[in-house]
Amino acid sequence: LLAIIQDIVAASPATRILVVQANETRDWQVSGLAAFAPRKQSVAAQTGAAYVDLRVLLGAFAQATASGYMADDDHPGEA
């Protein structure tokens, strides 16, 4: 991620970068996904990119599913 952001900035310094932490999946806690958020935050801070965590907006997997935001175990729904 760091290398990708650095490449974008080198090619287009005026481009605004937004790093997005995806919502939780059913297997969030047993996958490697839980480790991504702090790493993404670190890269965003390091590069001056903005950071948004969709978990803050959608809630944990069970909450997002109950609210209709998940189409299945991995993909956001129409809501």
mmCIF file of C-alpha atoms in Angstrom:
data_model
loop_
_atom_site.group_PDB
_atom_site.id
_atom_site.type_symbol
_atom_site.label_atom_id
_atom_site.label_comp_id
_atom_site.label_asym_id
_atom_site.label_seq_id
_atom_site.Cartn_x
_atom_site.Cartn_y
_atom_site.Cartn_z
ATOM 1 C CA LEU A 1 0.000 0.000 0.000
ATOM 2 C CA LEU A 2 2.806 2.378 0.868
ATOM 3 C CA ALA A 3 4.516 1.787 -2.477
ATOM 4 C CA ILE A 4 1.261 2.286 -4.379
ATOM 5 C CA ILE A 5 0.550 5.577 -2.638
ATOM 6 C CA GLN A 6 4.126 6.741 -3.199
ATOM 7 C CA ASP A 7 3.817 5.906 -6.917
ATOM 8 C CA ILE A 8 0.557 7.842 -7.197
ATOM 9 C CA VAL A 9 1.992 10.880 -5.410
ATOM 10 C CA ALA A 10 5.117 10.794 -7.581
ATOM 11 C CA ALA A 11 3.024 10.692 -10.755
ATOM 12 C CA SER A 12 0.364 13.142 -9.623
ATOM 13 C CA PRO A 13 1.308 15.190 -6.545
ATOM 14 C CA ALA A 14 -2.027 17.036 -6.457
ATOM 15 C CA THR A 15 -4.085 13.843 -6.284
ATOM 16 C CA ARG A 16 -5.845 13.397 -2.947
ATOM 17 C CA ILE A 17 -5.490 9.871 -1.552
ATOM 18 C CA LEU A 18 -8.178 8.162 0.535
ATOM 19 C CA VAL A 19 -7.312 4.909 2.309
ATOM 20 C CA VAL A 20 -10.450 2.909 3.113
ATOM 21 C CA GLN A 21 -10.788 0.188 5.724
ATOM 22 C CA ALA A 22 -13.477 -2.183 4.497
ATOM 23 C CA ASN A 23 -16.375 -3.343 6.605
ATOM 24 C CA GLU A 24 -16.126 -6.557 8.593
ATOM 25 C CA THR A 25 -16.807 -9.947 7.056
ATOM 26 C CA ARG A 26 -18.241 -12.977 8.822
ATOM 27 C CA ASP A 27 -14.749 -14.388 9.448
ATOM 28 C CA TRP A 28 -13.171 -11.047 10.339
ATOM 29 C CA GLN A 29 -11.620 -12.173 13.620
ATOM 30 C CA VAL A 30 -10.124 -15.443 12.315
ATOM 31 C CA SER A 31 -8.790 -13.977 9.070
ATOM 32 C CA GLY A 32 -5.890 -11.622 8.562
ATOM 33 C CA LEU A 33 -8.304 -8.749 7.963
ATOM 34 C CA ALA A 34 -8.286 -7.506 11.542
ATOM 35 C CA ALA A 35 -4.590 -6.636 11.214
ATOM 36 C CA PHE A 36 -5.202 -4.447 8.161
ATOM 37 C CA ALA A 37 -6.818 -1.487 9.947
ATOM 38 C CA PRO A 38 -3.833 -0.384 12.063
ATOM 39 C CA ARG A 39 -1.489 -0.921 9.136
ATOM 40 C CA LYS A 40 -3.694 1.132 6.824
ATOM 41 C CA GLN A 41 -3.964 3.880 9.437
ATOM 42 C CA SER A 42 -0.191 3.936 9.757
ATOM 43 C CA VAL A 43 0.357 4.198 6.003
ATOM 44 C CA ALA A 44 -2.274 6.927 5.721
ATOM 45 C CA ALA A 45 -0.613 8.919 8.499
ATOM 46 C CA GLN A 46 2.837 8.347 7.025
ATOM 47 C CA THR A 47 1.812 9.596 3.576
ATOM 48 C CA GLY A 48 -0.674 12.298 4.541
ATOM 49 C CA ALA A 49 -3.542 10.364 2.986
ATOM 50 C CA ALA A 50 -7.035 10.593 4.417
ATOM 51 C CA TYR A 51 -8.385 7.484 6.171
ATOM 52 C CA VAL A 52 -11.957 6.270 6.570
ATOM 53 C CA ASP A 53 -13.037 3.155 8.438
ATOM 54 C CA LEU A 54 -16.308 1.757 7.085
ATOM 55 C CA ARG A 55 -16.736 -0.231 10.290
ATOM 56 C CA VAL A 56 -17.461 3.062 12.040
ATOM 57 C CA LEU A 57 -20.258 3.727 9.553
ATOM 58 C CA LEU A 58 -21.672 0.193 9.199
ATOM 59 C CA GLY A 59 -20.901 -1.320 12.588
ATOM 60 C CA ALA A 60 -19.586 -4.800 13.291
ATOM 61 C CA PHE A 61 -20.499 -7.609 10.896
ATOM 62 C CA ALA A 62 -23.613 -8.683 12.832
ATOM 63 C CA GLN A 63 -24.875 -5.111 13.033
ATOM 64 C CA ALA A 64 -24.197 -4.401 9.355
ATOM 65 C CA THR A 65 -25.948 -7.631 8.374
ATOM 66 C CA ALA A 66 -28.968 -6.933 10.585
ATOM 67 C CA SER A 67 -29.221 -3.442 9.078
ATOM 68 C CA GLY A 68 -29.211 -4.861 5.544
ATOM 69 C CA TYR A 69 -25.775 -3.553 4.603
ATOM 70 C CA MET A 70 -24.341 -6.981 3.774
ATOM 71 C CA ALA A 71 -25.519 -9.041 0.778
ATOM 72 C CA ASP A 72 -23.705 -12.139 2.030
ATOM 73 C CA ASP A 73 -20.744 -12.986 4.267
ATOM 74 C CA ASP A 74 -18.298 -10.849 2.280
ATOM 75 C CA HIS A 75 -20.017 -8.258 0.078
ATOM 76 C CA PRO A 76 -21.896 -5.065 0.855
ATOM 77 C CA GLY A 77 -25.593 -5.166 0.007
ATOM 78 C CA GLU A 78 -27.737 -2.683 -1.894
ATOM 79 C CA ALA A 79 -28.411 -0.676 1.283
#
